Coordinates of C-alpha atoms and ligand atoms in Angstrom, one line a residue:
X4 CA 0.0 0.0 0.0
X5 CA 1.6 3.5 -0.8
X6 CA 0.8 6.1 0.9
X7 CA -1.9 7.4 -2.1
X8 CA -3.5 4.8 -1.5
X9 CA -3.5 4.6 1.9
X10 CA -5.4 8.1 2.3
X11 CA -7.7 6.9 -0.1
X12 CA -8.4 3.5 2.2
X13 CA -7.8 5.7 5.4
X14 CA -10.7 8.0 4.3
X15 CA -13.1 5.3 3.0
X16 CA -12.4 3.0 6.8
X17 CA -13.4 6.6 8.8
X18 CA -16.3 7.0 6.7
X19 CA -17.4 3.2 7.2
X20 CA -16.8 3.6 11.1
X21 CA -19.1 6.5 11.0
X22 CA -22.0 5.2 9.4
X23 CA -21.3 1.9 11.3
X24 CA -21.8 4.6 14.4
X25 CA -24.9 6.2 12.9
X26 CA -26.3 2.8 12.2
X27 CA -25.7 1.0 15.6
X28 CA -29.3 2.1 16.9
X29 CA -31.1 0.1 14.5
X30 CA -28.8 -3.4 14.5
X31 CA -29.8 -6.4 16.9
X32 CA -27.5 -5.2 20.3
X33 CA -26.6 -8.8 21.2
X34 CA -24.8 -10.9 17.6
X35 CA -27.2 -13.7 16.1
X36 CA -24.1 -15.7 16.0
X37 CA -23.6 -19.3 16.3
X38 CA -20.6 -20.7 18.0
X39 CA -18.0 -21.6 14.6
X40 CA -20.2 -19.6 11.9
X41 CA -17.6 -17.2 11.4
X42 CA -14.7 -19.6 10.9
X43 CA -16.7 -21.3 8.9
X44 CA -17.1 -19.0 5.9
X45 CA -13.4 -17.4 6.5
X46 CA -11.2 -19.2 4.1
X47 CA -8.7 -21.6 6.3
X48 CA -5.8 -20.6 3.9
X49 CA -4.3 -17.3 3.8
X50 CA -4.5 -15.8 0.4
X51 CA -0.9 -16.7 -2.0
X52 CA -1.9 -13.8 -4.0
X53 CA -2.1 -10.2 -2.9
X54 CA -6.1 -9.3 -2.4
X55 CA -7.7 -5.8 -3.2
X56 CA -7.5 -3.3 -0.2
X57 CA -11.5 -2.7 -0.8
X58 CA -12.1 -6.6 0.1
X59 CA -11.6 -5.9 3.7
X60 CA -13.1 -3.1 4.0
X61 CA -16.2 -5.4 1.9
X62 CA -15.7 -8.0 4.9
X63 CA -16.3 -5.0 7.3
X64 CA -20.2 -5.1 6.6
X65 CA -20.9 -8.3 5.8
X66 CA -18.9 -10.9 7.8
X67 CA -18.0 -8.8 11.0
X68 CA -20.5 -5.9 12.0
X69 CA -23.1 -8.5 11.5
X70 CA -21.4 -11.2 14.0
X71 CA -20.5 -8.6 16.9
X72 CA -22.1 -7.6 20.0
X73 CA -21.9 -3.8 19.8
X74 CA -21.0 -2.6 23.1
X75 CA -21.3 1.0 22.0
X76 CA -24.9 0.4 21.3
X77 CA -27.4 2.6 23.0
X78 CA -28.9 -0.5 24.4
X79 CA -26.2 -2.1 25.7
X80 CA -26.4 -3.1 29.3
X81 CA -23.8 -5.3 29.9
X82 CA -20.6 -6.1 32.0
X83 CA -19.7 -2.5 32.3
X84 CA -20.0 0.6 29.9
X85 CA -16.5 0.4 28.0
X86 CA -17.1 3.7 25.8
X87 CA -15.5 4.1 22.5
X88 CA -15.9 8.3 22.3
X89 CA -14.6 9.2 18.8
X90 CA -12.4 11.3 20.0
X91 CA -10.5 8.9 21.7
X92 CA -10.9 6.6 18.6
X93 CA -9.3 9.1 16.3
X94 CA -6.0 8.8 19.2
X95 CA -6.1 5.1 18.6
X96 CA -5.9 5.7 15.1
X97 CA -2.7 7.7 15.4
X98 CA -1.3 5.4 18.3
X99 CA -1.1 2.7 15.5
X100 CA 0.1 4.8 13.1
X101 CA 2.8 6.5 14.1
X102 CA 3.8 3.4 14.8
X103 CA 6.0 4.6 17.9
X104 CA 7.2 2.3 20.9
X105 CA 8.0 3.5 24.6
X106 CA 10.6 1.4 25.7
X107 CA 12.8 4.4 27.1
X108 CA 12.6 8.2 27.7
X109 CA 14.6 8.9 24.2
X110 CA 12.8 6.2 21.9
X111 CA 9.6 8.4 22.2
X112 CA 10.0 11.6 24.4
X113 CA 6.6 12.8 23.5
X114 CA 5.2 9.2 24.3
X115 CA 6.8 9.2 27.6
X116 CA 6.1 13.0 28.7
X117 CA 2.7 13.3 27.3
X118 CA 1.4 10.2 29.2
X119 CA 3.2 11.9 32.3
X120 CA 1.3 14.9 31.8
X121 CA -1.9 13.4 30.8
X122 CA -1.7 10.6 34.0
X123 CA -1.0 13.7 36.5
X124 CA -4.4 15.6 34.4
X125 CA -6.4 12.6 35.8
X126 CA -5.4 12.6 39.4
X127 CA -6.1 16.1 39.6
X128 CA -9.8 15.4 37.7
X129 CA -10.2 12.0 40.8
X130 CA -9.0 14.3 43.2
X131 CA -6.0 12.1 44.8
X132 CA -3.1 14.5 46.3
X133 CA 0.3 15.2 44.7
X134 CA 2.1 12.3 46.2
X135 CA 0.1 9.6 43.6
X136 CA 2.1 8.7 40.2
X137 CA 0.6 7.3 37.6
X138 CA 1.3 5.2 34.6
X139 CA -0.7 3.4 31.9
X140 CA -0.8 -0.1 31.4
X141 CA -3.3 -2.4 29.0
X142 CA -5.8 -3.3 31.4
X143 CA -6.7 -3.4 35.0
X144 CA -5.4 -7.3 35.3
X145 CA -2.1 -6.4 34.8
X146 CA -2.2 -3.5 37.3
X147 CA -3.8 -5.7 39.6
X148 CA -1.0 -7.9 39.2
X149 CA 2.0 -5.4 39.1
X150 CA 0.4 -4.3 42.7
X151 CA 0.8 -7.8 43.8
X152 CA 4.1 -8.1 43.1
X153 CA 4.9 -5.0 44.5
X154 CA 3.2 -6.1 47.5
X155 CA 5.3 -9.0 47.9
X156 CA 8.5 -7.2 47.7
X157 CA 7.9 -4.6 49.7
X158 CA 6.9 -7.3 52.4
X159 CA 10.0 -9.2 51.5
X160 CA 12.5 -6.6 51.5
X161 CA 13.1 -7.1 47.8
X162 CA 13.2 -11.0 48.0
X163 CA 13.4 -10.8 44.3
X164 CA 16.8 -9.8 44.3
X165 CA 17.5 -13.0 46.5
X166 CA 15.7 -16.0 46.9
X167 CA 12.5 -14.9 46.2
X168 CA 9.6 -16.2 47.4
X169 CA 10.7 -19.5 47.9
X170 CA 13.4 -18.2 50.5
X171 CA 10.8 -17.1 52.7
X172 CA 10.4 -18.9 55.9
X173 CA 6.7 -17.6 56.5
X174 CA 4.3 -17.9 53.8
X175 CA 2.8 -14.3 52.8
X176 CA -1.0 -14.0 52.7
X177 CA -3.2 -11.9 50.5
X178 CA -6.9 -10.6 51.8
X179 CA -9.3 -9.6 49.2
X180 CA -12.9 -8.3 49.6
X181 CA -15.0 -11.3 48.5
X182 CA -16.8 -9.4 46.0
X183 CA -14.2 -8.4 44.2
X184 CA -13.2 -9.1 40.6
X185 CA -11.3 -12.3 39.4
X186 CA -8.6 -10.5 38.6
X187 CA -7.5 -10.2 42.3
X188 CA -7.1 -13.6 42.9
X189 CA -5.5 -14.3 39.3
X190 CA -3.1 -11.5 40.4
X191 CA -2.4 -13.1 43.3
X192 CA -1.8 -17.0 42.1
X193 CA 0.8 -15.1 39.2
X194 CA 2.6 -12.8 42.0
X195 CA 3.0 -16.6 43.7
X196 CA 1.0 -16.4 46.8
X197 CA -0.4 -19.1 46.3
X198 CA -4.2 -20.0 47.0
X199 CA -4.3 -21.4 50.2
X200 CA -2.8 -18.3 51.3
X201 CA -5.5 -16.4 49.8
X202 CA -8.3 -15.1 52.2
X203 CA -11.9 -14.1 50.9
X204 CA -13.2 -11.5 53.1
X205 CA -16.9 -11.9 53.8
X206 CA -18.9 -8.9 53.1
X207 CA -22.1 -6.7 54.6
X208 CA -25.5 -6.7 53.6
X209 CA -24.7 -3.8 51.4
X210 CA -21.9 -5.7 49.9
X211 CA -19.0 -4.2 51.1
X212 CA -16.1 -5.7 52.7
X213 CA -16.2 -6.1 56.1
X214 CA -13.1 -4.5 58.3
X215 CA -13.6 -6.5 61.4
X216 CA -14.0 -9.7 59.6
X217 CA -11.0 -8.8 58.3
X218 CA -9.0 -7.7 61.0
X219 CA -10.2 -10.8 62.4
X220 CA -8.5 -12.7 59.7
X221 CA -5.5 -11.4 59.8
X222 CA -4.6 -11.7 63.4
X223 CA -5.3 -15.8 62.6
X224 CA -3.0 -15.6 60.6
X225 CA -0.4 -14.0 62.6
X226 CA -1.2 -16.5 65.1
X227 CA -0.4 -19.5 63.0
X228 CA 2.7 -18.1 61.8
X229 CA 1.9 -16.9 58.6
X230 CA 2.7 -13.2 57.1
X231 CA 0.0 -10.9 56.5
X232 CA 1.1 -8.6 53.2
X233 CA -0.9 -7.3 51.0
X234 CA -5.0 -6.0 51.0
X235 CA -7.3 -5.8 47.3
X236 CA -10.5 -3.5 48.1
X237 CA -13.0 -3.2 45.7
X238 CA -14.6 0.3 44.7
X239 CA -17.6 -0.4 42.4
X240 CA -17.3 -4.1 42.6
X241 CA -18.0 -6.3 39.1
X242 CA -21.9 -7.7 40.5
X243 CA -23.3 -4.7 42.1
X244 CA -20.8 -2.3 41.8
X245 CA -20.4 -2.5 45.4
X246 CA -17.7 -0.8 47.5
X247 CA -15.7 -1.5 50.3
X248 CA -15.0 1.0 53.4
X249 CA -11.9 1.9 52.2
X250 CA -10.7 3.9 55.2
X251 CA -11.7 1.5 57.5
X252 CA -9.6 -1.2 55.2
X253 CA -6.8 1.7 55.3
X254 CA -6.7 2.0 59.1
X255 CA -6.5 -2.0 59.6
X256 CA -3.6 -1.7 56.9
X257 CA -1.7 0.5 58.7
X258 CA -1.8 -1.0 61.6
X259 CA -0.3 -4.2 60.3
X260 CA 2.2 -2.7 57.6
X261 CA 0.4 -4.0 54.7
X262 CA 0.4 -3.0 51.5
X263 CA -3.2 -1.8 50.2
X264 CA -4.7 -1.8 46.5
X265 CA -7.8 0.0 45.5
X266 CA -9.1 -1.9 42.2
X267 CA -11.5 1.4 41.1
X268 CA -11.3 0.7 37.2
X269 CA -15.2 1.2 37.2
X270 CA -16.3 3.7 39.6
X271 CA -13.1 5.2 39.2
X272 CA -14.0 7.3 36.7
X273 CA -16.9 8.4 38.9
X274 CA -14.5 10.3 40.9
X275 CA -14.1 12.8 38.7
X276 CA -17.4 14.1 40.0
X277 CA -17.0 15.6 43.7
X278 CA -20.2 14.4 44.9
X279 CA -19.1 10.6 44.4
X280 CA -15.8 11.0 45.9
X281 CA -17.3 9.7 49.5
X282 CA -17.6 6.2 47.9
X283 CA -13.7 6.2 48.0
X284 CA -13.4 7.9 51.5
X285 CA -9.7 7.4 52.6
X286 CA -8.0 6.5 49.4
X287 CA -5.4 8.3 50.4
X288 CA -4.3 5.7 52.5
X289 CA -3.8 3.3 49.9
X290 CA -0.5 2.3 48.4
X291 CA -2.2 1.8 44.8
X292 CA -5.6 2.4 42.6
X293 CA -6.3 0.9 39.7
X294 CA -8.9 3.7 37.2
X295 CA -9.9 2.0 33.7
X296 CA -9.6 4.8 31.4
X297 CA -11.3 2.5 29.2
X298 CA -14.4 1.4 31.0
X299 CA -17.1 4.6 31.6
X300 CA -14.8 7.5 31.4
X301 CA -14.5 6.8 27.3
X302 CA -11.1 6.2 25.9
X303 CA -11.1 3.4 24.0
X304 CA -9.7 -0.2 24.9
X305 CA -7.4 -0.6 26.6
X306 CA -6.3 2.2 28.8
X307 CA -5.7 1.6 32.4
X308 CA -4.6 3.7 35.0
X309 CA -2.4 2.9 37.5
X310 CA -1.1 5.0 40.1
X311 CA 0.9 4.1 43.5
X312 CA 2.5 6.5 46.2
X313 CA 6.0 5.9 46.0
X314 CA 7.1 5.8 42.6
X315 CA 10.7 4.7 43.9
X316 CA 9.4 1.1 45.3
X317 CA 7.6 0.6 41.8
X318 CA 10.8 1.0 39.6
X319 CA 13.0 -0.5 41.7
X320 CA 10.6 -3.7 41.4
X321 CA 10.4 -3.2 37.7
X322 CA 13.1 -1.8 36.4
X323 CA 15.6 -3.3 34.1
X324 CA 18.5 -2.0 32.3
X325 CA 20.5 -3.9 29.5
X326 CA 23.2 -1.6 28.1
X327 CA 21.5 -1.3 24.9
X328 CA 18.3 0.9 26.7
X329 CA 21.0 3.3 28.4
X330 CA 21.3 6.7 27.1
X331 CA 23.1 9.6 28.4
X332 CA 19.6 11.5 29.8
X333 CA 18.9 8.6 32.2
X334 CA 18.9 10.0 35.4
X335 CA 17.0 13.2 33.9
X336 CA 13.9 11.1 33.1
X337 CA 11.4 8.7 34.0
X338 CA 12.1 5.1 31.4
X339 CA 8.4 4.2 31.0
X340 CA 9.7 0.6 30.7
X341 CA 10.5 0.8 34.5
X342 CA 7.0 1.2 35.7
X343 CA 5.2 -2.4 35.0
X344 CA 5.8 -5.8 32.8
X345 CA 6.2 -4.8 29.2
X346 CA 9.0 -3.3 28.2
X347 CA 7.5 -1.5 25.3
X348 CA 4.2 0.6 25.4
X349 CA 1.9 1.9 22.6
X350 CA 1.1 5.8 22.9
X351 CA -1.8 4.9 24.9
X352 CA -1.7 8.6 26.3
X353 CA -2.9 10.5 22.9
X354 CA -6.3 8.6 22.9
X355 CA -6.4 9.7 26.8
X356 CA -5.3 13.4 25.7
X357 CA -7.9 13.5 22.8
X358 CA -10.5 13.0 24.7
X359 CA -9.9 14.8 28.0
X360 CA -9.4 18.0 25.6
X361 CA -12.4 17.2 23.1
X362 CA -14.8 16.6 26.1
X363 CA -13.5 19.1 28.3
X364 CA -13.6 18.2 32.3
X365 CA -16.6 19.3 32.4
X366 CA -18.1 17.4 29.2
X367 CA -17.5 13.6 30.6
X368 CA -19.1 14.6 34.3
X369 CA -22.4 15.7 32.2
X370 CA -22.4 12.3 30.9
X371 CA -21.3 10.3 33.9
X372 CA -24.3 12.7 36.2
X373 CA -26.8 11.9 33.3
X374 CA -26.1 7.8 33.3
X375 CA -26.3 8.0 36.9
X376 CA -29.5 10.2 37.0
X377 CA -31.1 7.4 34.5
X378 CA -29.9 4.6 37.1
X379 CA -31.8 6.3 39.9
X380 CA -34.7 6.7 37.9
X381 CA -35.1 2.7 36.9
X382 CA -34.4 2.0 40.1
X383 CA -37.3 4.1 41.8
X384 CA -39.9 2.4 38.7
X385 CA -38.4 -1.2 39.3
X386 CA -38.9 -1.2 43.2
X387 CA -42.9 0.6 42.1
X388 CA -43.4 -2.5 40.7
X389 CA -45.3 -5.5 42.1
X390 CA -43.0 -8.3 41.9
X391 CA -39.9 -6.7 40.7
X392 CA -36.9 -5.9 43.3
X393 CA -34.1 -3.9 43.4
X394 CA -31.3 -6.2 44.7
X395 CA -28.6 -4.0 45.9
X396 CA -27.8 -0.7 46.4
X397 CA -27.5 2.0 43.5
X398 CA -24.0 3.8 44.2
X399 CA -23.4 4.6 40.5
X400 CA -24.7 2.9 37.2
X401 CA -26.0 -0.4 37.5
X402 CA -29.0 -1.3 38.7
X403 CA -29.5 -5.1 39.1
X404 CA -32.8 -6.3 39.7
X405 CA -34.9 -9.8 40.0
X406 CA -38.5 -10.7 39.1
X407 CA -39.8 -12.7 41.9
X408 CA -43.6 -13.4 41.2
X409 CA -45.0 -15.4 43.9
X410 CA -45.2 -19.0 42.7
X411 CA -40.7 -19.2 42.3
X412 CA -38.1 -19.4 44.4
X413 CA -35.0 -21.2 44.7
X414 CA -33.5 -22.7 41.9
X415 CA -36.5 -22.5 39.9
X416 CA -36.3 -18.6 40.6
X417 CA -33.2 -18.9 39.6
X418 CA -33.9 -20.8 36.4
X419 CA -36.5 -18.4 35.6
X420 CA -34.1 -15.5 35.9
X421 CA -32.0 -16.8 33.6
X422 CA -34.4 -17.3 31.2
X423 CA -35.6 -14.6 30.4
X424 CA -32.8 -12.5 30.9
X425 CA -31.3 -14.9 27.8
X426 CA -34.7 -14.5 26.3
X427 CA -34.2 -10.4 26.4
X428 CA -30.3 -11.3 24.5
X429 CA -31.8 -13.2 21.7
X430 CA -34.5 -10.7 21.3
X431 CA -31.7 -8.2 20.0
X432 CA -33.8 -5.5 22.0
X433 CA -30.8 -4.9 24.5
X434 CA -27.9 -7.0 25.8
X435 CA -27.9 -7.6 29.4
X436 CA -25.6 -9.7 32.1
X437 CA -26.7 -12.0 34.8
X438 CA -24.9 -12.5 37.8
X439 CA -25.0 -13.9 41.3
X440 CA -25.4 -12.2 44.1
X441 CA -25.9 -14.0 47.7
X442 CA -26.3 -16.7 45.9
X443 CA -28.6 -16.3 43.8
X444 CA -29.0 -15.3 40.3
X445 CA -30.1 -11.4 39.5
X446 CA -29.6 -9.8 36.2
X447 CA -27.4 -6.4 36.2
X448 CA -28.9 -3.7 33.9
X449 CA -25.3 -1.9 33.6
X450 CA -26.2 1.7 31.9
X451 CA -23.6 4.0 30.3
X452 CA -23.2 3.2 26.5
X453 CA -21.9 6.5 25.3
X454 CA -25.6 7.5 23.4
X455 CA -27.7 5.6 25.9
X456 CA -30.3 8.4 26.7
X457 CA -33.8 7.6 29.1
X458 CA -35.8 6.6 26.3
X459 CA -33.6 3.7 25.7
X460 CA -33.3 2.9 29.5
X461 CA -37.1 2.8 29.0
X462 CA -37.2 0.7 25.9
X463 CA -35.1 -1.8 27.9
X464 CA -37.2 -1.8 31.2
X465 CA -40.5 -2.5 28.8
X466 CA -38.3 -5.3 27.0
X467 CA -37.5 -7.2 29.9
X468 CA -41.6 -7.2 31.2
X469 CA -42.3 -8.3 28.3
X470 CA -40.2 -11.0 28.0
X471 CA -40.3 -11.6 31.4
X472 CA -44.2 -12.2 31.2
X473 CA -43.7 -14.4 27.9
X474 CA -40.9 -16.6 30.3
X475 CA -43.8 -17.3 32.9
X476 CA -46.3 -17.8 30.3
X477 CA -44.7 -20.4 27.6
X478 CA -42.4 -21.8 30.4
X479 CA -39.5 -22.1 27.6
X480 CA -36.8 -24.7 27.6
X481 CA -34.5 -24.6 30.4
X482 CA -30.6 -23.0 29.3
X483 CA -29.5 -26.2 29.8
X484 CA -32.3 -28.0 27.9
X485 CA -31.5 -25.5 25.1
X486 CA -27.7 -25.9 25.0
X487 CA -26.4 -22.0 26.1
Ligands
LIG23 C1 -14.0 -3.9 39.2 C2 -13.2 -4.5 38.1 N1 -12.0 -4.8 38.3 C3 -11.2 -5.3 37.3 C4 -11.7 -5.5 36.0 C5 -10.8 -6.1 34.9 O1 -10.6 -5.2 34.0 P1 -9.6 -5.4 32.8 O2 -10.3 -6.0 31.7 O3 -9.0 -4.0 32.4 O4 -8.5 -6.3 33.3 C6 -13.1 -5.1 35.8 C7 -13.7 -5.3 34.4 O5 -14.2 -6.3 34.0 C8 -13.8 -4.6 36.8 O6 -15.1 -4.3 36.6

């Protein structure tokens, strides 16, 4: 491709990804696909002979918009919102094409210093003081996990540069709320904890972790002769978007040295309003927070935030330094490749920096208050309704709900649940998520979607009574029965 014709391609994608965009609306939200139907009608050779540009763009439309799940959809209502804005799509775009890699300060100064700048804009929108740092990473998994193993070495003295972990004559033990997301306690069996030295904290009837149970836990531990290090609290958990007490969880951390992580990469971006900052009361106790740029807030996949208080601890843990990274301005300058587990980066920070400056502050907390607003509302219609509940509290977005009419309970409620929340799916009408929650099944209406207004927070609500009616009524064929 020269670079005629790669304005002439460039040009014709945008244009497709914009009518893709002012199409979504009017596509089924959840694909129609069948496990294997898109392998099947790809060819399983790769082509000998060059193909025409315009053929993939062709595939666009017909094999791959047609098989997705559009997450951007204004009925989407699933996992979490993980917003696309264009802006931030347009940063993307230029990310990949300049092509650029952030392995030191000198193989990309403006990679390196505008993700500085753009990280430091963030803590100021969240509100955390001058001492945090932070640095972007792909997702929240891998900060999750870099915060493990800083953790462990800070507990350890920097057993890394010694035995490691298996020198350790006490084994080290990590608490985590028991509502928080998998990735704590895959963070946790990779940093080599371990999972028998992996404590689930039980939680309150709001969800939230509970302090004493955990201070409880801990001095058990220290009793049997194991080593306490490191504590994961959840701020808008994955179910309910619960949180935990963080400065309750901060004061038991500090009294037994531990090291404290705050996984916020949902209700993270929340913070950037004032009024929501009470759900992370006492952050500033914590050691690290984890902020998905790429979940509500709007930059595109994948753009996680990481920041921790003592920037020092983190590169020492990370850093390496073969002689062919060294440059003469080394001790001027921060090495992004010091700061986590690649050792390149893609300019994540421009899609960050586009949209931040095409929103304006001010333009992403209008959007945030509105999703919130709509939340608030469904929840006040949902608990109006005879037989419909609202399960858990509404901090922030998602309102997760059950239908309980009178004659189901158990596992037939259960079943039922299930049913017609698939039932909703299939429809097209909206995509939603299920999830357990004390045990039992509820289905999470997560709103957020970048152009999800009322009317289609409405359209949903009358999609799932309807459905939810024609569940009871037909008595369909159990998931299992029906092979999903
Ligand atoms: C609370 C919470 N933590 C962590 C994650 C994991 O995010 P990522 O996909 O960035 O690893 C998610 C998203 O699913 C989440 O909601």
């Amino acid at each position: 491709m020269d670079l005629e014709e790669f304005r002439r391609h460039g040009h014709a994608l945008v244009d497709w990804l914009a009518d893709y965009h002012k199409t979504l609306a009017g596509r089924p939200v959840q694909a129609p696909t069948r496990p294997g139907e898109v392998r099947s009608i790809l060819p399983a050779e790769p082509p000998e002979a060059p193909e025409a540009f315009e053929a993939c763009i062709a595939d666009l439309e017909t094999i791959v918009a047609p098989n997705l799940s559009h997450w951007q959809h204004p009925r989407f209502f699933g996992y979490f919102p993980a917003n696309a804005l264009l802006a931030g799509v347009l940063g993307d775009l230029v990310s990949t094409g300049l092509g650029t890699v952030g392995l030191s300060w000198q193989s990309s100064p403006a990679l390196s210093e505008v993700e500085e700048v753009v990280t430091d804009w963030v803590r100021k929108m969240v509100g955390l003081s001058p001492q945090w740092v932070g640095v972007i990473s792909d997702t929240a998994s891998t900060s999750t996990l870099v915060a493990m193993i800083c953790a462990r070495e800070r507990t350890t003295d920097y057993g890394l540069a010694k035995g490691g972990l298996q020198a350790e004559g006490r084994p080290l033990v990590v608490y985590a709320s028991a509502g928080s997301h998998s990735c704590v306690e895959k963070g946790a069996l990779l940093a080599g904890f371990g999972r028998e030295n992996i404590r689930m904290v039980p939680l309150d009837d709001r969800h939230g972790m509970r302090p004493e149970a955990l201070q409880e836990l801990i001095e058990q531990d220290i009793a049997a002769g194991l080593r306490p290090c490191a504590i994961a609290a959840c701020v808008g958990g994955t179910a309910t978007a619960s949180i935990d007490p963080i400065r309750e969880i901060a004061d038991v951390a500090r009294r037994h040295g531990l090291w404290l992580h705050v996984d916020a990469a949902m209700a993270g971006s929340a913070m950037i309003l004032p009024e929501c900052r009470w759900m992370w009361g006492g952050i500033e106790g914590a050691d690290s927070v984890v902020i998905n740029a790429h979940k509500w807030l709007g930059a595109p996949f994948d753009c996680s935030l990481y920041y921790v208080r003592d920037e020092q601890h983190l590169m020492r843990v990370m850093s390496t330094n073969p002689s062919f990274l060294q440059s003469s301005v080394d001790s001027h300058v921060r090495n992004l490749r010091d700061t986590g587990i690649p050792l390149g980066r893609r300019f994540r920070a421009l899609k960050l920096w586009f949209l931040i400056r095409e929103q304006g502050v001010s333009g992403l907390q209008a959007r945030l208050r509105r999703d919130m607003a709509n939340a608030r509302r469904l929840a006040r219609i949902v608990d109006a309704t005879p037989d419909w509940k609202v399960v858990a509290p509404v901090h922030l977005q998602t309102v997760c709900i059950r239908h309980e009419p009178g004659d189901k309970a158990g596992d037939a409620l259960d079943e039922y649940t299930r049913v017609w929340a698939d039932a909703v799916n299939r429809s097209g009408e909206g995509y939603l998520t299920p999830a357990m929650v004390d045990g039992r099944w509820m289905v999470r209406i997560s709103i957020g979607a970048p152009g999800t207004e009322w009317a289609d927070v409405a359209a949903i609500w009358a999609a799932i009574q309807r459905h939810a009616s024609a569940s009871l009524k037909h008595a369909p064929p159990s998931l299992e029965a029906a092979g999903r």
